[in-house]
Short mmCIF file of C-alpha atoms in Angstrom, two decimals:
data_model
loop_
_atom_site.label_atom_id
_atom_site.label_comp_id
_atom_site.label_asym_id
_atom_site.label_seq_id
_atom_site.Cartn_x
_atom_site.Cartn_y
_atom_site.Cartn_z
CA UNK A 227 -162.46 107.10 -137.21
CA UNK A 228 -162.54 103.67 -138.86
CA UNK A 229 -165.67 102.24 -137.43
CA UNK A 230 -165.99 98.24 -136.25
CA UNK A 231 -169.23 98.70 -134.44
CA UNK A 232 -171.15 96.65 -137.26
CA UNK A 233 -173.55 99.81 -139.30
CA UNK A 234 -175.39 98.19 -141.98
CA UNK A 235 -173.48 98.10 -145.38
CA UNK A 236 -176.14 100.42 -147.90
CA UNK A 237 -177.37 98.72 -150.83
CA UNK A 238 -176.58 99.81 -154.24
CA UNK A 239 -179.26 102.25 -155.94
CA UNK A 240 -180.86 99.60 -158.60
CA UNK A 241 -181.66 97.12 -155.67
CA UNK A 242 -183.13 100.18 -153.93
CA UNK A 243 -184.94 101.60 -156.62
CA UNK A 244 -186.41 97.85 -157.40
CA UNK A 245 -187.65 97.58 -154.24
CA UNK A 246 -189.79 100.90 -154.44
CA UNK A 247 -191.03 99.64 -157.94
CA UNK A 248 -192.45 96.41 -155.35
CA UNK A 249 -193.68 98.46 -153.00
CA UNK A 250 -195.36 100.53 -154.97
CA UNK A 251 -196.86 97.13 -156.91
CA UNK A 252 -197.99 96.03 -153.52
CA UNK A 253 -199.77 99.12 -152.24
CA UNK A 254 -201.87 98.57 -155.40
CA UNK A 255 -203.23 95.23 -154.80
CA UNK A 256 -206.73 95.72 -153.05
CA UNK A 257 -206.44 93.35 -150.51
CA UNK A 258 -203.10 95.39 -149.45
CA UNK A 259 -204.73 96.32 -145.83
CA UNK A 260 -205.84 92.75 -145.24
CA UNK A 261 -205.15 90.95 -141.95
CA UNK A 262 -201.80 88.70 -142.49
CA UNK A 263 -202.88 85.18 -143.79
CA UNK A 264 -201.23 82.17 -142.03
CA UNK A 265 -198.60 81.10 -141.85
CA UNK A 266 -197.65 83.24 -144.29
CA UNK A 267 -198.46 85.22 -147.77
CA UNK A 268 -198.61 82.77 -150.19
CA UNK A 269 -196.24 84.52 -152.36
CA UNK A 270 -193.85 84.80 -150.11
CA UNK A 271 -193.79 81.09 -149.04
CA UNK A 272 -193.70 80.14 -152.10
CA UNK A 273 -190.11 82.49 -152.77
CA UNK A 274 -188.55 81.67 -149.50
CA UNK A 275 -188.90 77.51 -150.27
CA UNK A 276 -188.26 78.84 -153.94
CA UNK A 277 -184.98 80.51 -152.74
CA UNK A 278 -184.37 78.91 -149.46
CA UNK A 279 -185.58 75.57 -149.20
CA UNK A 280 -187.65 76.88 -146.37
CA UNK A 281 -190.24 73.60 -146.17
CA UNK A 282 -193.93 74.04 -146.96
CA UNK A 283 -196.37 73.24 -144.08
CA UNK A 284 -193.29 73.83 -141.69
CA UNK A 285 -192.37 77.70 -142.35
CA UNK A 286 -193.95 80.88 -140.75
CA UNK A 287 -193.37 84.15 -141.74
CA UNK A 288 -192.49 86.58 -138.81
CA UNK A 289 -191.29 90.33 -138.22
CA UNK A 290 -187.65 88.77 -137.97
CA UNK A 291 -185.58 87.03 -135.17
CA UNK A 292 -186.71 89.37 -132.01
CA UNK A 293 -190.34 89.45 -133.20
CA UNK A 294 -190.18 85.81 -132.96
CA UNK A 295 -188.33 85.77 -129.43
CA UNK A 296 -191.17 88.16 -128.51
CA UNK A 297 -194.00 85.07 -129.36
CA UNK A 298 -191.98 82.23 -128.27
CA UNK A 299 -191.78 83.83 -124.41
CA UNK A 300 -192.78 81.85 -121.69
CA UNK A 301 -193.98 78.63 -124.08
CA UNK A 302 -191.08 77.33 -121.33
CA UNK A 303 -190.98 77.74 -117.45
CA UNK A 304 -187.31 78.13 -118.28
CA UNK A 305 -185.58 79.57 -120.83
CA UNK A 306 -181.63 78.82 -121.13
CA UNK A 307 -179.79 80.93 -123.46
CA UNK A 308 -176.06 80.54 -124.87
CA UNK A 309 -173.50 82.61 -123.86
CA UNK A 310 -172.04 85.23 -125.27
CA UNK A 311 -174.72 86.24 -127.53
CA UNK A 312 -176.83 89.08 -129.02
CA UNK A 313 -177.79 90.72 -125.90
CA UNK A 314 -181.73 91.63 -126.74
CA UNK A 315 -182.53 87.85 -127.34
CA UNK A 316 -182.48 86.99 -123.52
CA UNK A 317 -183.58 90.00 -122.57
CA UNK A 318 -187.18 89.23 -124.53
CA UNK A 319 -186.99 85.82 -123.16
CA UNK A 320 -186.43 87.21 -119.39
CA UNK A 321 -189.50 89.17 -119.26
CA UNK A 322 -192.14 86.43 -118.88
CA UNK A 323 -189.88 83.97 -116.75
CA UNK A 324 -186.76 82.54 -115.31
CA UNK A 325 -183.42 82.85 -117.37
CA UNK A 326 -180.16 81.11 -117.59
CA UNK A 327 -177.13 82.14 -119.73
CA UNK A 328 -175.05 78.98 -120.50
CA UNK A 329 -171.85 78.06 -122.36
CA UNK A 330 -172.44 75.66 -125.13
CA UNK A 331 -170.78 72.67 -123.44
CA UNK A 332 -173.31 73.22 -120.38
CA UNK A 333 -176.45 74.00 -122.03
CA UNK A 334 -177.99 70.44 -122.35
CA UNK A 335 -176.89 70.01 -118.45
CA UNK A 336 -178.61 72.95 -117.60
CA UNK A 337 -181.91 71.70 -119.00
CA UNK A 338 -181.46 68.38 -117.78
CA UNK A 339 -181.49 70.02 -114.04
CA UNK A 340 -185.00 71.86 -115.07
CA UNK A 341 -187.99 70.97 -113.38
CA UNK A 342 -189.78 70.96 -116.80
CA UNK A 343 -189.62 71.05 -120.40
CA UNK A 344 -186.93 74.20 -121.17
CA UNK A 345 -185.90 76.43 -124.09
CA UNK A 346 -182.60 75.98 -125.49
CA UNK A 347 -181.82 79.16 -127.15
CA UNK A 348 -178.22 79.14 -129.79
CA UNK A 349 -177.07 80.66 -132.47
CA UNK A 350 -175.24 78.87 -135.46
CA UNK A 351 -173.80 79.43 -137.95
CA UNK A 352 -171.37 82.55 -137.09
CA UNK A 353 -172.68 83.29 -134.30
CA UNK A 354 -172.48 86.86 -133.18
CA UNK A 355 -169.76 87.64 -131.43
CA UNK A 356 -167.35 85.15 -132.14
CA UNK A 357 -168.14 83.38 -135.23
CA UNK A 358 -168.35 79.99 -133.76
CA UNK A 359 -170.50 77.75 -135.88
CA UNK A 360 -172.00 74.20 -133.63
CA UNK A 361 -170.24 71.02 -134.97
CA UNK A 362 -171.54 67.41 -135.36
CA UNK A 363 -171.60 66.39 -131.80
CA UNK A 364 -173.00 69.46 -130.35
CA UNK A 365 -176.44 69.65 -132.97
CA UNK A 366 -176.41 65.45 -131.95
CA UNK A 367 -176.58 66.94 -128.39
CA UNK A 368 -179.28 69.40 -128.92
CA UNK A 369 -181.70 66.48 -131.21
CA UNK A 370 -181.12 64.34 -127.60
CA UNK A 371 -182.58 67.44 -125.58
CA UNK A 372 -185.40 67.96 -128.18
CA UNK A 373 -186.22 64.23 -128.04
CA UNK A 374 -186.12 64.50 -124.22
CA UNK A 375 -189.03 67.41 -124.48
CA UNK A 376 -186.90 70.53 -124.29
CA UNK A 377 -187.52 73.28 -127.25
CA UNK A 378 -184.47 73.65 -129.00
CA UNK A 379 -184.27 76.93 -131.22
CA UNK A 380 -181.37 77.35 -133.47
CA UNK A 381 -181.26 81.21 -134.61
CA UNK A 382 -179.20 81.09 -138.12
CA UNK A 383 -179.63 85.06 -138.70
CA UNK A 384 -176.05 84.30 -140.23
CA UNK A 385 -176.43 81.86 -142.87
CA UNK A 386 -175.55 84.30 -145.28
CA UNK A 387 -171.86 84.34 -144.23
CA UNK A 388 -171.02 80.57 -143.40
CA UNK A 389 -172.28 77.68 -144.33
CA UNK A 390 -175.02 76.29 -142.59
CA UNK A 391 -174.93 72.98 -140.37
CA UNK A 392 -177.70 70.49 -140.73
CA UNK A 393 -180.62 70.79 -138.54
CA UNK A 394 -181.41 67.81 -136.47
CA UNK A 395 -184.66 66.59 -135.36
CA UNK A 396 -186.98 67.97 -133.18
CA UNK A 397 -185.59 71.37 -133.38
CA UNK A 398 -186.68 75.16 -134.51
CA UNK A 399 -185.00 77.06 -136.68
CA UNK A 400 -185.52 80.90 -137.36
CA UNK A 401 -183.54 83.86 -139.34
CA UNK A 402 -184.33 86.76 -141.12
CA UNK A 403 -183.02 89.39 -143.98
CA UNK A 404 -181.50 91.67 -141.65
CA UNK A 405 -177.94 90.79 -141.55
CA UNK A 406 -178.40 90.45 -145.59
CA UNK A 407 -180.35 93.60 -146.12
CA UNK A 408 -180.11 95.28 -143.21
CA UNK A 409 -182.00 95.52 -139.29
CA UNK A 410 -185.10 97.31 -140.68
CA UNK A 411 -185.98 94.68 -143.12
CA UNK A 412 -188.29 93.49 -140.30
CA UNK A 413 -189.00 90.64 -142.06
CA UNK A 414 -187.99 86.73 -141.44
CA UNK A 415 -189.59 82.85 -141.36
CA UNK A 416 -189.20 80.26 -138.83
CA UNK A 417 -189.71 76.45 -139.67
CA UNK A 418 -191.48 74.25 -137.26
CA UNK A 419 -189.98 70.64 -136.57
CA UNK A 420 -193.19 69.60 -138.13
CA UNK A 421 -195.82 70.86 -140.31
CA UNK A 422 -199.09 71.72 -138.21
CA UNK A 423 -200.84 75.14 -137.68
CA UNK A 424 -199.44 78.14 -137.00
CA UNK A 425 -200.16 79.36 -133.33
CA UNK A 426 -201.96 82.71 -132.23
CA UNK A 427 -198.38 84.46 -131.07
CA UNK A 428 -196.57 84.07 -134.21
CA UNK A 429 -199.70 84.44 -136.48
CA UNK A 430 -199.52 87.92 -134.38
CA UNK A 431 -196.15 88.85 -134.89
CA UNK A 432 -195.98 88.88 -138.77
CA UNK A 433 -195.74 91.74 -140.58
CA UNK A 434 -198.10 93.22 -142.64
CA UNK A 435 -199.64 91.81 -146.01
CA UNK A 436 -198.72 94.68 -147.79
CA UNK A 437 -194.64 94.51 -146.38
CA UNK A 438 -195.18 90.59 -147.30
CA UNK A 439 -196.54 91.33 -150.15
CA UNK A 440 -193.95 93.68 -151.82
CA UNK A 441 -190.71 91.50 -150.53
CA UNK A 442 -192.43 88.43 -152.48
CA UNK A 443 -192.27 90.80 -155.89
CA UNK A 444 -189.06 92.02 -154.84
CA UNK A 445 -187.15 88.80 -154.41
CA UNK A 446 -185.68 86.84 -156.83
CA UNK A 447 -182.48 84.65 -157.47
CA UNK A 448 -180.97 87.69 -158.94
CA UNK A 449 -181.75 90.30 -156.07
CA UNK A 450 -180.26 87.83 -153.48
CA UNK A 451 -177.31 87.39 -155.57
CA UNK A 452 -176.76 91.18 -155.84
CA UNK A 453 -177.10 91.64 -152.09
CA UNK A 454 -175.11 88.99 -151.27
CA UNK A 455 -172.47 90.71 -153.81
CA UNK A 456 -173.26 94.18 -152.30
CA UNK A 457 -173.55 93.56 -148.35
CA UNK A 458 -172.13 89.56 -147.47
CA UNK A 459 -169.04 89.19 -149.62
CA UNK A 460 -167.48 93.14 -149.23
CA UNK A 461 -167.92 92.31 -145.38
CA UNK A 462 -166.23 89.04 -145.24
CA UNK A 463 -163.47 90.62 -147.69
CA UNK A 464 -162.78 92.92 -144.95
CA UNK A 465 -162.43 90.68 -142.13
CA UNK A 466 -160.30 88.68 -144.39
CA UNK A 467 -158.36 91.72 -144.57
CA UNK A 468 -158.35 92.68 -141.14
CA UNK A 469 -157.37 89.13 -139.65
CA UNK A 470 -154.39 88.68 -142.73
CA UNK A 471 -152.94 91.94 -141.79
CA UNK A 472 -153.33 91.45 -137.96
CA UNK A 473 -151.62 88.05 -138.60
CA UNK A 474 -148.93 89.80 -140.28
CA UNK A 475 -147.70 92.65 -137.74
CA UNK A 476 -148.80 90.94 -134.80
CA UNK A 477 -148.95 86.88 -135.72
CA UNK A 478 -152.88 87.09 -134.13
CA UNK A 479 -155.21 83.86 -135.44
CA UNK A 480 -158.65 84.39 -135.55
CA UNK A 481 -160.81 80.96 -135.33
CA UNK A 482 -164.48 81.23 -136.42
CA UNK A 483 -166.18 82.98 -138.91
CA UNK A 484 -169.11 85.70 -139.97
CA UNK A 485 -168.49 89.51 -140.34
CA UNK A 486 -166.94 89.75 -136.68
CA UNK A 487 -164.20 88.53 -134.60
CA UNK A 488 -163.53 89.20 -130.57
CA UNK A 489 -160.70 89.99 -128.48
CA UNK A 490 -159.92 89.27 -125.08
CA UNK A 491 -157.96 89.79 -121.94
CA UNK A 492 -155.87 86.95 -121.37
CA UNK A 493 -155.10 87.61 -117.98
CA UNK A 494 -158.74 88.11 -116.65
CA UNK A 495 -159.40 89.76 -113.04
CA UNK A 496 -160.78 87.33 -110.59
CA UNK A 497 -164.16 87.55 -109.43
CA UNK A 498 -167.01 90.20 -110.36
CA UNK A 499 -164.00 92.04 -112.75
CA UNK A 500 -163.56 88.99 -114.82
CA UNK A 501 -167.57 89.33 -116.12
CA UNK A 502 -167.24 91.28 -119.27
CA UNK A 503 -167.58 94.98 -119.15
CA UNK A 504 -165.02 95.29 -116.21
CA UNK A 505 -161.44 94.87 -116.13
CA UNK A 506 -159.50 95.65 -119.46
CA UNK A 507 -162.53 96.50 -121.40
CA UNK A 508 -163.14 100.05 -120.54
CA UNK A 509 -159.38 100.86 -121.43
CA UNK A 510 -159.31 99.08 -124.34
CA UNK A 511 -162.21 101.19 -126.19
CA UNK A 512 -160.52 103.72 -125.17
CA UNK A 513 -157.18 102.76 -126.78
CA UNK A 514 -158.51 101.61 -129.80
CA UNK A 515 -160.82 105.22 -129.85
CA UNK A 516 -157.30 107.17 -129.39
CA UNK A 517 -156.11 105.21 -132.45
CA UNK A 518 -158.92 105.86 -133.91
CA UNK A 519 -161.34 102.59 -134.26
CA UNK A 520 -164.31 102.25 -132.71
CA UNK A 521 -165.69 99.27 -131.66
CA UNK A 522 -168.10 97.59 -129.27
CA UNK A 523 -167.78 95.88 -125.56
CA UNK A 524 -168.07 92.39 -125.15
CA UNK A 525 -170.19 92.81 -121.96
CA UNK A 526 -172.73 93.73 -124.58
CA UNK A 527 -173.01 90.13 -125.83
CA UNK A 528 -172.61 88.78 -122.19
CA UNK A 529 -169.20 87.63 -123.04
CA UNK A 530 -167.53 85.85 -119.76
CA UNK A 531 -164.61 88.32 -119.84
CA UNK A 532 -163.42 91.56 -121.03
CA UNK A 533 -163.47 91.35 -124.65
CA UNK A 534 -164.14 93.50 -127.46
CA UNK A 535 -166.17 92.99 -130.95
CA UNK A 536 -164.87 93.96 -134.14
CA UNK A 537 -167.33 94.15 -136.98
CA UNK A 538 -166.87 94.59 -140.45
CA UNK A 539 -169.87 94.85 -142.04
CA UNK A 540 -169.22 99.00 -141.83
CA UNK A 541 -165.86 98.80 -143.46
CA UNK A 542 -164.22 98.54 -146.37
CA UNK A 543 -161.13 96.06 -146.62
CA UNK A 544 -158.37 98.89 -147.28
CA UNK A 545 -159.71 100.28 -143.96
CA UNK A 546 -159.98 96.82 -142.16
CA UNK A 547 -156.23 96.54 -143.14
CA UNK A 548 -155.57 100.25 -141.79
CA UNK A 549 -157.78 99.42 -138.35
CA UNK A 550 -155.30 96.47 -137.90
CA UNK A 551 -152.42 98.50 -138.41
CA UNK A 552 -153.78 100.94 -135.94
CA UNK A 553 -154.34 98.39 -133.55
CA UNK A 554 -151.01 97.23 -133.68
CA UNK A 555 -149.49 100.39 -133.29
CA UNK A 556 -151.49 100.76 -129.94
CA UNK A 557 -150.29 97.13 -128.61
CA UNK A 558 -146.84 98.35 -129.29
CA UNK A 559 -147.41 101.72 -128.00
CA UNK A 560 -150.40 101.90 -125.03
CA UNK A 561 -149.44 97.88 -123.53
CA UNK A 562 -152.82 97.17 -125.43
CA UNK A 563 -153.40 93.94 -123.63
CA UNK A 564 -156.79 92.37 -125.51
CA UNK A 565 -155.67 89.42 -127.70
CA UNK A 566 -157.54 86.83 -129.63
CA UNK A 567 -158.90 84.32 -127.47
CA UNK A 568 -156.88 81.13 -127.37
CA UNK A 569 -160.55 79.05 -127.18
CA UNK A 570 -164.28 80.17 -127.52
CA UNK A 571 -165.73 81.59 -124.87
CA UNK A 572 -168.42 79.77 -124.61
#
């Protein structure tokens, strides 16, 4: 089984064994136990503007992109959240108040008909699952809502595989290491529109000093490099590979970018079976298991129709080439109906 569900690529044993030698550095500093200072260890800030340009004053170190969905709830009567996207994002933001899932083109609409200030939740570059990165007009958009009051939060977990956009005024940013080094990284920074305090909820959702503490020795210009080497670039080579060969035998175009790309039904059921998990999608993973692929349903990223993710950051590119030869062998064999969609879904 050649699996597209998106497992973490392992890192090489040097960076692993480096990052023990931190650890082990950090455990025996004597403050190691010490309650997280604000906004952030030192050290750390000082590598992720070092490394990242993240902006002193402005940056706050958090437990990663849900931790700091978890403190931002219900800072917003309303929060209004693009769709398709990672599902667990909306539902943190759900549980403290009322939620709307939006397409791009109809999010600064949406909190334009709010009865107060709103959160405008997106994700750019790459975003997950379609690889659609915002373009000029649409960050000018979002600066207008953040100028009108709204929050605007742009969640750029994956900078590491497309370039990022600039970041207009008024607006949040936050990402995190664990689409470079993996989910359990638990570790990320968010940077304020402007510099000021750090609040009680994300003061409390940092991690510890000690986890701080050892990613600060651990990072360098070097490590980044190698794990950009070792987890980014074999992942976009077998997309690459995946979308050239797909091209080939079955002349499918894949717009976007990132270590993923979606498939859809063209000819959608009407009504509740055109809302993704319904219609073509059930049969489809189940086509594509037969062949054997895995791969994930859209309806887990709230995409409008039935749909499918394929993620590469589990494969290597001589099997991304052999999934897309599979998959064409069930289109010509199983009426495998899912295509690439003609236009974003949202």
């Amino acid at each position: 089984m050649i699996d597209l569900t998106g497992p973490p690529r392992p890192w090489p044993e040097a960076l692993a064994g480096g990052f023990g030698d931190s650890v082990a550095r950090a455990l025996a500093c004597s403050d190691r136990w010490s309650t997280p200072q604000s906004p952030g260890d030192p050290a750390l800030l000082d590598r992720l503007g070092e490394l990242f340009g993240a902006p002193e004053g402005r940056t706050r170190v958090t437990g990663g992109v849900r931790s700091f969905a978890s403190a931002w709830a219900g800072r917003t009567a309303t929060a209004i959240i693009e769709r398709p996207s990672f599902s667990e994002v909306p539902e943190i933001l759900a549980g403290v108040g009322p939620l709307r899932r939006e397409p791009w083109d109809r999010m600064a609409g949406a909190a334009a008909e709010s009865a107060g200030p709103a959160t405008l939740w997106l994700t750019t570059p790459a975003r997950n699952p379609d690889g659609r990165s915002l373009d000029g007009a649409a960050l000018a958009d979002l600066a207008k809502s953040a100028e009108a009051g709204h929050q605007v939060v742009l969640n750029q977990v994956y900078r590491w595989f497309a370039p990022n956009g600039p970041v207009p005024e008024g607006v949040w940013t936050v990402t995190s290491f664990a689409k470079l080094c993996g989910g359990g990284s638990r570790l990320g920074w968010a940077v304020a529109p402007s510099a000021g305090p750090c609040d009680a909820a994300l003061r409390a959702c940092a991690p510890s000093t000690v986890w701080q503490r050892a990613w600060a020795d651990f990072l360098s210009g070097r490590v980044v490099a190698g794990l950009l080497a070792s987890c980014v670039e074999p992942t976009l080579d077998a997309r690459k590979a995946f979308t050239a060969r797909a091209a080939e035998l079955l002349g499918w175009e894949f717009a976007g970018a990132g270590p993923s790309v979606v498939l859809v039904d063209p000819e959608p059921a009407e009504g509740p079976a055109a809302v993704g998990g319904a219609g073509a999608e059930a049969g489809a993973l189940a086509a594509l298991a037969a062949a054997g692929v895995s791969a994930s349903p859209g309806a887990a990223f709230g995409m409008p129709v039935s749909s499918l993710r394929l993620a590469f950051s589990g494969a290597s590119a001589p099997q991304a080439r052999e999934a897309a030869e599979r998959i064409a062998r069930a289109v010509e064999r199983t009426g495998f109906r899912l295509r690439p969609p003609d236009a974003f879904q949202g």
